[in-house]
Coordinates of C-alpha atoms in Angstrom, one line a residue:
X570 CA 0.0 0.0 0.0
X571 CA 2.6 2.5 0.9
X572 CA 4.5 1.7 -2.4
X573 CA 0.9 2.4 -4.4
X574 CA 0.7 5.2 -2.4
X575 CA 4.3 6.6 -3.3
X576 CA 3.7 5.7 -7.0
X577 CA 1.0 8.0 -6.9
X578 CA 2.8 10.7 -5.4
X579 CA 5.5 10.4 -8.1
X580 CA 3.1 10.5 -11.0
X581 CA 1.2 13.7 -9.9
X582 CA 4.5 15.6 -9.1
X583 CA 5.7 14.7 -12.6
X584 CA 2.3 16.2 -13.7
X585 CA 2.1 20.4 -15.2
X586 CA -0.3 22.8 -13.1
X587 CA -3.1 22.0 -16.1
X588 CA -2.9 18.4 -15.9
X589 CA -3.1 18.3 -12.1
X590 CA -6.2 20.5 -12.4
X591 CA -7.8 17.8 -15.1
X592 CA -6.7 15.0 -12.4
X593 CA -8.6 17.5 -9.5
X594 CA -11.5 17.7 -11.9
X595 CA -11.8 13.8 -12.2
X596 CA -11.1 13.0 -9.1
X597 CA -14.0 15.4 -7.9
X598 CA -16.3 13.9 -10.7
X599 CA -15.9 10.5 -9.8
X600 CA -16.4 11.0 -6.1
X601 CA -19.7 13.1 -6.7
X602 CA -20.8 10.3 -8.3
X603 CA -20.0 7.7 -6.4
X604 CA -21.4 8.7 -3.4
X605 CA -24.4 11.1 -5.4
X606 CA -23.6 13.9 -4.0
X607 CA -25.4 16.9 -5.2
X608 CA -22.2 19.4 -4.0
X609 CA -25.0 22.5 -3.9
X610 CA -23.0 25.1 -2.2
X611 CA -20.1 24.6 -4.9
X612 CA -22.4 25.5 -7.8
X613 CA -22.6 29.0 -8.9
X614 CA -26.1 30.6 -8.4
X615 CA -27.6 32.7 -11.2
X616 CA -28.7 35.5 -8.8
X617 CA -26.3 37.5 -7.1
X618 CA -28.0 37.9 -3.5
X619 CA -27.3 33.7 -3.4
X620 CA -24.1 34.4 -4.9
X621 CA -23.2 36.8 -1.5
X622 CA -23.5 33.9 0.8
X623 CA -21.1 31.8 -1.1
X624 CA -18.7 33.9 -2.8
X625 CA -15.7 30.6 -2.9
X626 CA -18.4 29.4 -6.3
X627 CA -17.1 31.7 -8.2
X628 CA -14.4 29.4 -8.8
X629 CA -15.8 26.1 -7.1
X630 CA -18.1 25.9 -9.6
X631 CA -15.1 25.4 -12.5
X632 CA -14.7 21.9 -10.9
X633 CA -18.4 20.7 -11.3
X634 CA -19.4 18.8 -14.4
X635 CA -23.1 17.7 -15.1
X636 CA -22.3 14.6 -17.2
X637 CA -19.5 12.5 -18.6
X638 CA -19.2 14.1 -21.8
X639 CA -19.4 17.3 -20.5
X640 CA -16.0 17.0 -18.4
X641 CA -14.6 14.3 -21.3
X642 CA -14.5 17.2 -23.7
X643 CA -13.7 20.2 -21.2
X644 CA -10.8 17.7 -20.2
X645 CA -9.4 17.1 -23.6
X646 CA -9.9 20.5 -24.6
X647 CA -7.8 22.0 -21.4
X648 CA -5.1 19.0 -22.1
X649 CA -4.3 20.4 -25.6
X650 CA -4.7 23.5 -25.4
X651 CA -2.6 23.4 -22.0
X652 CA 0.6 21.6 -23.7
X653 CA 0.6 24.1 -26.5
X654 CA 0.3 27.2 -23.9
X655 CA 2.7 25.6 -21.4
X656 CA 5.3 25.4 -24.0
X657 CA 5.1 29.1 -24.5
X658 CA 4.5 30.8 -21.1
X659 CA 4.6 30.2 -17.3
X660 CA 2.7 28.1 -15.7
X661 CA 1.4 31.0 -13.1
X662 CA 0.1 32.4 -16.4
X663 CA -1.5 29.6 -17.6
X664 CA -3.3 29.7 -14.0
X665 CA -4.0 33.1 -14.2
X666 CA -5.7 32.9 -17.4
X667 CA -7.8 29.8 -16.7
X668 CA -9.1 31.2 -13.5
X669 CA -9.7 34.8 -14.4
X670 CA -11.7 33.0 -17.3
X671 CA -13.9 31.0 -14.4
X672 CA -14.3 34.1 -13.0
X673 CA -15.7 36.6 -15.7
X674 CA -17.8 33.4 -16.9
X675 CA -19.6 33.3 -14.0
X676 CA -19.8 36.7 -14.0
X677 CA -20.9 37.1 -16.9
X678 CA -23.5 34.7 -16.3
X679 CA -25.0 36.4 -13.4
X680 CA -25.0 39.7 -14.9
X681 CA -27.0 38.1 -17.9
X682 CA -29.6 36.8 -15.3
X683 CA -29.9 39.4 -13.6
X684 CA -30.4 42.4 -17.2
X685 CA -32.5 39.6 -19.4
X686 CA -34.4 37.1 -16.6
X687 CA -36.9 36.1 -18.6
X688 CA -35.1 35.3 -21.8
X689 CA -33.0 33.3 -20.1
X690 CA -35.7 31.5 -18.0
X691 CA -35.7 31.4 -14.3
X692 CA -33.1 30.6 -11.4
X693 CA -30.6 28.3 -12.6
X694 CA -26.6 27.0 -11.3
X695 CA -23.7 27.1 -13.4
X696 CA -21.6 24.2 -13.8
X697 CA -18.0 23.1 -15.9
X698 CA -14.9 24.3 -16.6
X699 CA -16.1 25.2 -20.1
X700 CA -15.4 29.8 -19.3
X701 CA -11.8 28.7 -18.1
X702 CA -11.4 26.4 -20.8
X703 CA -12.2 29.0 -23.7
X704 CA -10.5 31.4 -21.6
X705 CA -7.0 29.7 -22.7
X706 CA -8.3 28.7 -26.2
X707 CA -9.3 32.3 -27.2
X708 CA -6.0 33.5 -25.2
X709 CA -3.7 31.5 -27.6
X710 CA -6.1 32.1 -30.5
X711 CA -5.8 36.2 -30.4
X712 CA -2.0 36.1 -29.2
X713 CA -0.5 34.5 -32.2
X714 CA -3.8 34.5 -34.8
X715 CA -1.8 33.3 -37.9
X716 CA -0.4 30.0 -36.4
X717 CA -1.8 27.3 -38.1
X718 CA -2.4 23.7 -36.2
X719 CA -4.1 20.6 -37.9
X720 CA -7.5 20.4 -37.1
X721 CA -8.2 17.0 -38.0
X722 CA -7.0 16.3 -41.9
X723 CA -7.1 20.2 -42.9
X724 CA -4.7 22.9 -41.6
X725 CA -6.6 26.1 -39.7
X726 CA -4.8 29.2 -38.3
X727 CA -5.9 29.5 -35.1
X728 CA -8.0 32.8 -35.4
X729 CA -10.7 31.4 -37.3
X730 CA -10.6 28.2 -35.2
X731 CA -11.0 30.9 -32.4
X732 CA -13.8 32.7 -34.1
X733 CA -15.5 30.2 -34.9
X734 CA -16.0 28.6 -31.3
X735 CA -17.3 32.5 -30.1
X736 CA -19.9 32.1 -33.2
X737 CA -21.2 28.5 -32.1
X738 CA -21.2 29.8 -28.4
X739 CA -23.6 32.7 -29.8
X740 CA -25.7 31.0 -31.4
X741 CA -25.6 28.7 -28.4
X742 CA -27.7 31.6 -26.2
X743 CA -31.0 30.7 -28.3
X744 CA -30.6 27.2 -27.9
X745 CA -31.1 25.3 -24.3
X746 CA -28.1 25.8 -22.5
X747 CA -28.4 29.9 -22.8
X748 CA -26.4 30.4 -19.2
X749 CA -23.6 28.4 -19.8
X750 CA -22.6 29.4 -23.0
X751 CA -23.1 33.4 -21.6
X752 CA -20.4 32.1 -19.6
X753 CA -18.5 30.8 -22.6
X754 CA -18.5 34.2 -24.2
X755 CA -17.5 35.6 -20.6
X756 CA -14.1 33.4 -20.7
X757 CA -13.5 34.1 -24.4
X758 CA -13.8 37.8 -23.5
X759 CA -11.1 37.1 -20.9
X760 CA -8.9 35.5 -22.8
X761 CA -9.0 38.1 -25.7
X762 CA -8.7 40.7 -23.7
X763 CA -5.2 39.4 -22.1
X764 CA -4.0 38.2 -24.9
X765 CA -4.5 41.7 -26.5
X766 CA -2.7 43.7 -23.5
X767 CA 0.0 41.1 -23.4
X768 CA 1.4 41.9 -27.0
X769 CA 1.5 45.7 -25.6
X770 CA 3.6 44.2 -22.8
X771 CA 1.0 44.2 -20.0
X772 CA 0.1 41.2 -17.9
X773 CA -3.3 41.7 -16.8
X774 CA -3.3 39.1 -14.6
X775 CA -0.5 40.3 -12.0
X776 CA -2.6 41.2 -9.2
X777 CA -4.7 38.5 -9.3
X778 CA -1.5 36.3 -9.3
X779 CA -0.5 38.3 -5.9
X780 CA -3.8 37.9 -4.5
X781 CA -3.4 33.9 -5.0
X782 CA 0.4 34.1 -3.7
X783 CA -0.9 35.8 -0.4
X784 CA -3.2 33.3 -0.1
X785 CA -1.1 30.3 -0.7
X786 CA 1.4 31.7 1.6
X787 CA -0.8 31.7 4.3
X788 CA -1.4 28.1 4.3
X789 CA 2.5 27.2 4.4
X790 CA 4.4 25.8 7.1
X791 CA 7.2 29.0 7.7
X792 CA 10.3 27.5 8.1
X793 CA 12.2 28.5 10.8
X794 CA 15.8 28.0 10.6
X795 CA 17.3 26.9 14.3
X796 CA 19.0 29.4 16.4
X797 CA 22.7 28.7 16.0
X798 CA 24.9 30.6 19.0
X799 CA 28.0 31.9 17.2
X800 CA 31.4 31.6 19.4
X801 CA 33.8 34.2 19.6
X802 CA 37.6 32.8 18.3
X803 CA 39.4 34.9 20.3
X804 CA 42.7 33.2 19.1
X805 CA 41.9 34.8 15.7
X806 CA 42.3 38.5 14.9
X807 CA 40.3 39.6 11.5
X808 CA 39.8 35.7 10.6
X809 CA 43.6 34.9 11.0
X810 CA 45.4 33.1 14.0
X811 CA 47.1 35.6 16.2
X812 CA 50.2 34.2 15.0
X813 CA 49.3 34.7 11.4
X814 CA 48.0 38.0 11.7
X815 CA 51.8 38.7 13.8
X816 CA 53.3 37.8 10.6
X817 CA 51.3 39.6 8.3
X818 CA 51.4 42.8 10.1
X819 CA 55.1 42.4 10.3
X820 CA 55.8 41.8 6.7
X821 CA 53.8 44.7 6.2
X822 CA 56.3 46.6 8.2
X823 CA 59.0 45.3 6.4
X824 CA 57.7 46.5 3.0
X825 CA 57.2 50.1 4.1
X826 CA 60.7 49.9 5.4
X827 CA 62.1 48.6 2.4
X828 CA 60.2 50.7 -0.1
X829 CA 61.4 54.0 2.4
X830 CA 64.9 52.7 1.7
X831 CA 64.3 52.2 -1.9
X832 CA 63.7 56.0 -2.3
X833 CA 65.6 57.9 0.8
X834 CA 68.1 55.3 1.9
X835 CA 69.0 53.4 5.0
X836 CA 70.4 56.6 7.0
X837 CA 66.7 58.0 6.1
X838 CA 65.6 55.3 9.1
X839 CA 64.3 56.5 12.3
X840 CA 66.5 54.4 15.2
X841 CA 62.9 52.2 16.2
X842 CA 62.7 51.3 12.1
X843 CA 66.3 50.3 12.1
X844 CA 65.7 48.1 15.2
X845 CA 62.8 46.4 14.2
X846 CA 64.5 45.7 10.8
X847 CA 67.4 43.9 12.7
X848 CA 65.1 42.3 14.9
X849 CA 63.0 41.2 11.7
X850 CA 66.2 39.9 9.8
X851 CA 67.5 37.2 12.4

Protein backbone atom coordinates (compact mmCIF):
# COMPACT_ATOMS: atom_id res chain seq x y z
CA UNK A 1 0.00 0.00 0.00
CA UNK A 2 2.56 2.53 0.91
CA UNK A 3 4.47 1.73 -2.36
CA UNK A 4 0.93 2.43 -4.38
CA UNK A 5 0.72 5.23 -2.35
CA UNK A 6 4.32 6.61 -3.28
CA UNK A 7 3.74 5.74 -7.00
CA UNK A 8 1.01 7.96 -6.93
CA UNK A 9 2.77 10.68 -5.40
CA UNK A 10 5.48 10.43 -8.14
CA UNK A 11 3.07 10.47 -11.01
CA UNK A 12 1.18 13.65 -9.87
CA UNK A 13 4.55 15.59 -9.07
CA UNK A 14 5.72 14.75 -12.64
CA UNK A 15 2.30 16.22 -13.70
CA UNK A 16 2.05 20.38 -15.19
CA UNK A 17 -0.32 22.79 -13.14
CA UNK A 18 -3.08 22.00 -16.08
CA UNK A 19 -2.89 18.41 -15.87
CA UNK A 20 -3.07 18.25 -12.13
CA UNK A 21 -6.24 20.55 -12.44
CA UNK A 22 -7.81 17.82 -15.10
CA UNK A 23 -6.69 15.02 -12.40
CA UNK A 24 -8.64 17.51 -9.47
CA UNK A 25 -11.51 17.74 -11.86
CA UNK A 26 -11.84 13.83 -12.17
CA UNK A 27 -11.13 12.99 -9.05
CA UNK A 28 -14.02 15.39 -7.86
CA UNK A 29 -16.25 13.94 -10.70
CA UNK A 30 -15.94 10.55 -9.79
CA UNK A 31 -16.45 10.98 -6.09
CA UNK A 32 -19.72 13.05 -6.67
CA UNK A 33 -20.80 10.35 -8.30
CA UNK A 34 -19.99 7.67 -6.36
CA UNK A 35 -21.42 8.66 -3.35
CA UNK A 36 -24.45 11.10 -5.37
CA UNK A 37 -23.57 13.93 -3.95
CA UNK A 38 -25.38 16.95 -5.23
CA UNK A 39 -22.24 19.44 -4.01
CA UNK A 40 -24.96 22.48 -3.94
CA UNK A 41 -22.99 25.05 -2.17
CA UNK A 42 -20.07 24.64 -4.88
CA UNK A 43 -22.37 25.53 -7.82
CA UNK A 44 -22.59 29.02 -8.92
CA UNK A 45 -26.06 30.58 -8.45
CA UNK A 46 -27.60 32.75 -11.22
CA UNK A 47 -28.75 35.49 -8.76
CA UNK A 48 -26.34 37.52 -7.13
CA UNK A 49 -28.00 37.90 -3.51
CA UNK A 50 -27.28 33.65 -3.37
CA UNK A 51 -24.09 34.44 -4.85
CA UNK A 52 -23.20 36.75 -1.51
CA UNK A 53 -23.49 33.89 0.82
CA UNK A 54 -21.15 31.84 -1.06
CA UNK A 55 -18.73 33.88 -2.84
CA UNK A 56 -15.65 30.55 -2.92
CA UNK A 57 -18.40 29.45 -6.26
CA UNK A 58 -17.09 31.75 -8.18
CA UNK A 59 -14.38 29.45 -8.82
CA UNK A 60 -15.79 26.15 -7.13
CA UNK A 61 -18.10 25.92 -9.61
CA UNK A 62 -15.12 25.44 -12.49
CA UNK A 63 -14.65 21.88 -10.88
CA UNK A 64 -18.38 20.68 -11.31
CA UNK A 65 -19.40 18.81 -14.35
CA UNK A 66 -23.14 17.67 -15.14
CA UNK A 67 -22.32 14.62 -17.25
CA UNK A 68 -19.49 12.51 -18.59
CA UNK A 69 -19.22 14.13 -21.80
CA UNK A 70 -19.40 17.27 -20.50
CA UNK A 71 -15.98 17.04 -18.45
CA UNK A 72 -14.57 14.31 -21.31
CA UNK A 73 -14.51 17.15 -23.72
CA UNK A 74 -13.75 20.24 -21.17
CA UNK A 75 -10.78 17.73 -20.19
CA UNK A 76 -9.44 17.13 -23.57
CA UNK A 77 -9.88 20.47 -24.62
CA UNK A 78 -7.82 22.03 -21.37
CA UNK A 79 -5.08 19.05 -22.10
CA UNK A 80 -4.31 20.39 -25.60
CA UNK A 81 -4.71 23.47 -25.45
CA UNK A 82 -2.63 23.44 -21.97
CA UNK A 83 0.62 21.56 -23.67
CA UNK A 84 0.61 24.09 -26.51
CA UNK A 85 0.26 27.24 -23.88
CA UNK A 86 2.72 25.60 -21.35
CA UNK A 87 5.29 25.45 -23.98
CA UNK A 88 5.08 29.11 -24.47
CA UNK A 89 4.47 30.75 -21.09
CA UNK A 90 4.64 30.22 -17.33
CA UNK A 91 2.73 28.11 -15.66
CA UNK A 92 1.36 31.03 -13.12
CA UNK A 93 0.10 32.41 -16.44
CA UNK A 94 -1.52 29.57 -17.56
CA UNK A 95 -3.32 29.68 -14.01
CA UNK A 96 -4.00 33.12 -14.15
CA UNK A 97 -5.73 32.94 -17.42
CA UNK A 98 -7.80 29.75 -16.68
CA UNK A 99 -9.11 31.20 -13.48
CA UNK A 100 -9.67 34.82 -14.40
CA UNK A 101 -11.67 33.02 -17.26
CA UNK A 102 -13.92 31.04 -14.42
CA UNK A 103 -14.32 34.14 -13.00
CA UNK A 104 -15.67 36.56 -15.68
CA UNK A 105 -17.85 33.42 -16.94
CA UNK A 106 -19.55 33.31 -13.95
CA UNK A 107 -19.81 36.75 -14.01
CA UNK A 108 -20.94 37.12 -16.90
CA UNK A 109 -23.54 34.71 -16.32
CA UNK A 110 -25.02 36.39 -13.41
CA UNK A 111 -25.02 39.72 -14.94
CA UNK A 112 -26.97 38.05 -17.86
CA UNK A 113 -29.61 36.79 -15.30
CA UNK A 114 -29.90 39.40 -13.61
CA UNK A 115 -30.44 42.37 -17.15
CA UNK A 116 -32.49 39.63 -19.42
CA UNK A 117 -34.36 37.13 -16.57
CA UNK A 118 -36.93 36.13 -18.61
CA UNK A 119 -35.14 35.28 -21.83
CA UNK A 120 -33.01 33.29 -20.07
CA UNK A 121 -35.68 31.45 -17.96
CA UNK A 122 -35.73 31.36 -14.29
CA UNK A 123 -33.11 30.57 -11.42
CA UNK A 124 -30.60 28.31 -12.64
CA UNK A 125 -26.64 26.96 -11.32
CA UNK A 126 -23.70 27.11 -13.35
CA UNK A 127 -21.65 24.22 -13.80
CA UNK A 128 -18.04 23.07 -15.95
CA UNK A 129 -14.88 24.31 -16.56
CA UNK A 130 -16.10 25.16 -20.11
CA UNK A 131 -15.40 29.83 -19.28
CA UNK A 132 -11.76 28.71 -18.09
CA UNK A 133 -11.35 26.42 -20.83
CA UNK A 134 -12.20 28.99 -23.66
CA UNK A 135 -10.46 31.43 -21.65
CA UNK A 136 -7.04 29.67 -22.69
CA UNK A 137 -8.29 28.65 -26.16
CA UNK A 138 -9.28 32.28 -27.15
CA UNK A 139 -6.01 33.51 -25.17
CA UNK A 140 -3.72 31.50 -27.61
CA UNK A 141 -6.10 32.08 -30.55
CA UNK A 142 -5.81 36.18 -30.38
CA UNK A 143 -2.04 36.05 -29.21
CA UNK A 144 -0.50 34.50 -32.15
CA UNK A 145 -3.80 34.51 -34.85
CA UNK A 146 -1.81 33.26 -37.85
CA UNK A 147 -0.45 29.95 -36.40
CA UNK A 148 -1.76 27.27 -38.05
CA UNK A 149 -2.43 23.69 -36.18
CA UNK A 150 -4.13 20.57 -37.94
CA UNK A 151 -7.50 20.38 -37.09
CA UNK A 152 -8.23 17.01 -37.97
CA UNK A 153 -6.99 16.29 -41.87
CA UNK A 154 -7.12 20.21 -42.87
CA UNK A 155 -4.69 22.93 -41.57
CA UNK A 156 -6.55 26.13 -39.70
CA UNK A 157 -4.77 29.17 -38.35
CA UNK A 158 -5.91 29.53 -35.06
CA UNK A 159 -7.97 32.78 -35.42
CA UNK A 160 -10.69 31.35 -37.31
CA UNK A 161 -10.61 28.17 -35.23
CA UNK A 162 -11.04 30.92 -32.43
CA UNK A 163 -13.83 32.71 -34.10
CA UNK A 164 -15.50 30.17 -34.91
CA UNK A 165 -16.00 28.59 -31.32
CA UNK A 166 -17.32 32.47 -30.11
CA UNK A 167 -19.89 32.11 -33.17
CA UNK A 168 -21.24 28.47 -32.14
CA UNK A 169 -21.22 29.81 -28.44
CA UNK A 170 -23.56 32.73 -29.78
CA UNK A 171 -25.74 31.03 -31.40
CA UNK A 172 -25.61 28.66 -28.41
CA UNK A 173 -27.72 31.58 -26.21
CA UNK A 174 -31.02 30.66 -28.30
CA UNK A 175 -30.62 27.23 -27.90
CA UNK A 176 -31.06 25.28 -24.31
CA UNK A 177 -28.14 25.80 -22.48
CA UNK A 178 -28.39 29.87 -22.79
CA UNK A 179 -26.35 30.43 -19.21
CA UNK A 180 -23.57 28.43 -19.81
CA UNK A 181 -22.62 29.44 -22.99
CA UNK A 182 -23.06 33.37 -21.62
CA UNK A 183 -20.37 32.08 -19.59
CA UNK A 184 -18.46 30.84 -22.55
CA UNK A 185 -18.48 34.20 -24.16
CA UNK A 186 -17.47 35.64 -20.63
CA UNK A 187 -14.14 33.44 -20.74
CA UNK A 188 -13.51 34.05 -24.40
CA UNK A 189 -13.83 37.79 -23.48
CA UNK A 190 -11.14 37.09 -20.94
CA UNK A 191 -8.85 35.48 -22.82
CA UNK A 192 -9.02 38.07 -25.66
CA UNK A 193 -8.68 40.67 -23.70
CA UNK A 194 -5.24 39.42 -22.14
CA UNK A 195 -4.03 38.22 -24.89
CA UNK A 196 -4.51 41.68 -26.53
CA UNK A 197 -2.69 43.74 -23.54
CA UNK A 198 -0.04 41.13 -23.41
CA UNK A 199 1.37 41.92 -26.98
CA UNK A 200 1.46 45.66 -25.64
CA UNK A 201 3.62 44.24 -22.81
CA UNK A 202 0.99 44.18 -20.03
CA UNK A 203 0.06 41.22 -17.89
CA UNK A 204 -3.35 41.68 -16.81
CA UNK A 205 -3.32 39.13 -14.62
CA UNK A 206 -0.45 40.31 -11.97
CA UNK A 207 -2.59 41.22 -9.20
CA UNK A 208 -4.75 38.49 -9.35
CA UNK A 209 -1.53 36.27 -9.28
CA UNK A 210 -0.46 38.29 -5.92
CA UNK A 211 -3.80 37.91 -4.45
CA UNK A 212 -3.42 33.89 -5.04
CA UNK A 213 0.38 34.07 -3.70
CA UNK A 214 -0.86 35.80 -0.42
CA UNK A 215 -3.18 33.30 -0.14
CA UNK A 216 -1.10 30.27 -0.66
CA UNK A 217 1.36 31.69 1.59
CA UNK A 218 -0.77 31.71 4.29
CA UNK A 219 -1.37 28.13 4.32
CA UNK A 220 2.49 27.21 4.37
CA UNK A 221 4.35 25.84 7.15
CA UNK A 222 7.21 29.00 7.70
CA UNK A 223 10.33 27.51 8.10
CA UNK A 224 12.16 28.46 10.75
CA UNK A 225 15.77 27.95 10.64
CA UNK A 226 17.27 26.95 14.32
CA UNK A 227 19.02 29.39 16.39
CA UNK A 228 22.74 28.71 16.01
CA UNK A 229 24.94 30.63 18.98
CA UNK A 230 27.95 31.93 17.25
CA UNK A 231 31.40 31.64 19.41
CA UNK A 232 33.79 34.16 19.57
CA UNK A 233 37.62 32.85 18.28
CA UNK A 234 39.39 34.93 20.30
CA UNK A 235 42.71 33.18 19.08
CA UNK A 236 41.95 34.84 15.68
CA UNK A 237 42.33 38.53 14.95
CA UNK A 238 40.26 39.56 11.53
CA UNK A 239 39.84 35.65 10.62
CA UNK A 240 43.61 34.85 10.97
CA UNK A 241 45.42 33.06 14.02
CA UNK A 242 47.14 35.61 16.19
CA UNK A 243 50.17 34.20 15.01
CA UNK A 244 49.27 34.68 11.39
CA UNK A 245 47.96 37.96 11.69
CA UNK A 246 51.77 38.73 13.80
CA UNK A 247 53.27 37.81 10.62
CA UNK A 248 51.33 39.63 8.31
CA UNK A 249 51.41 42.78 10.13
CA UNK A 250 55.13 42.37 10.28
CA UNK A 251 55.75 41.81 6.69
CA UNK A 252 53.81 44.68 6.24
CA UNK A 253 56.33 46.61 8.18
CA UNK A 254 58.98 45.34 6.45
CA UNK A 255 57.74 46.50 3.02
CA UNK A 256 57.20 50.12 4.11
CA UNK A 257 60.66 49.93 5.43
CA UNK A 258 62.12 48.58 2.42
CA UNK A 259 60.21 50.74 -0.08
CA UNK A 260 61.43 53.96 2.39
CA UNK A 261 64.94 52.69 1.67
CA UNK A 262 64.33 52.17 -1.85
CA UNK A 263 63.72 56.02 -2.30
CA UNK A 264 65.56 57.90 0.81
CA UNK A 265 68.15 55.25 1.87
CA UNK A 266 68.97 53.42 4.97
CA UNK A 267 70.38 56.62 6.96
CA UNK A 268 66.75 57.98 6.07
CA UNK A 269 65.59 55.26 9.14
CA UNK A 270 64.32 56.49 12.30
CA UNK A 271 66.52 54.39 15.17
CA UNK A 272 62.89 52.24 16.21
CA UNK A 273 62.75 51.28 12.12
CA UNK A 274 66.29 50.27 12.15
CA UNK A 275 65.72 48.13 15.20
CA UNK A 276 62.77 46.42 14.21
CA UNK A 277 64.46 45.73 10.81
CA UNK A 278 67.36 43.90 12.72
CA UNK A 279 65.13 42.32 14.92
CA UNK A 280 62.99 41.22 11.69
CA UNK A 281 66.17 39.85 9.78
CA UNK A 282 67.47 37.17 12.40
Amino acid sequence: MTTLTQDIKDKLKRLNVLEKIIAINVVVFIIERLFSLSLEWFKLPSGFSDFIVKPWSIITYAFLHGDMLHILFNMLWLYFIGRMILNLFSPKMALNIYFLGAICGGLLFMLGYWLFPSFLGGNAKLVGASAAVRALLIFICAYMPNQEVRFFTIKLKLWYLGAAIVVLDGIGLFGGNAGGNLAHLGGAILGYAYAKQLVQGKDIGKGFEKIMDALASMFKPSKKSPLKTVHKNKSKVGGYTKADFSEFNNQKKIDVILDKISKSGYDSLTAEEKDFLFRAGK
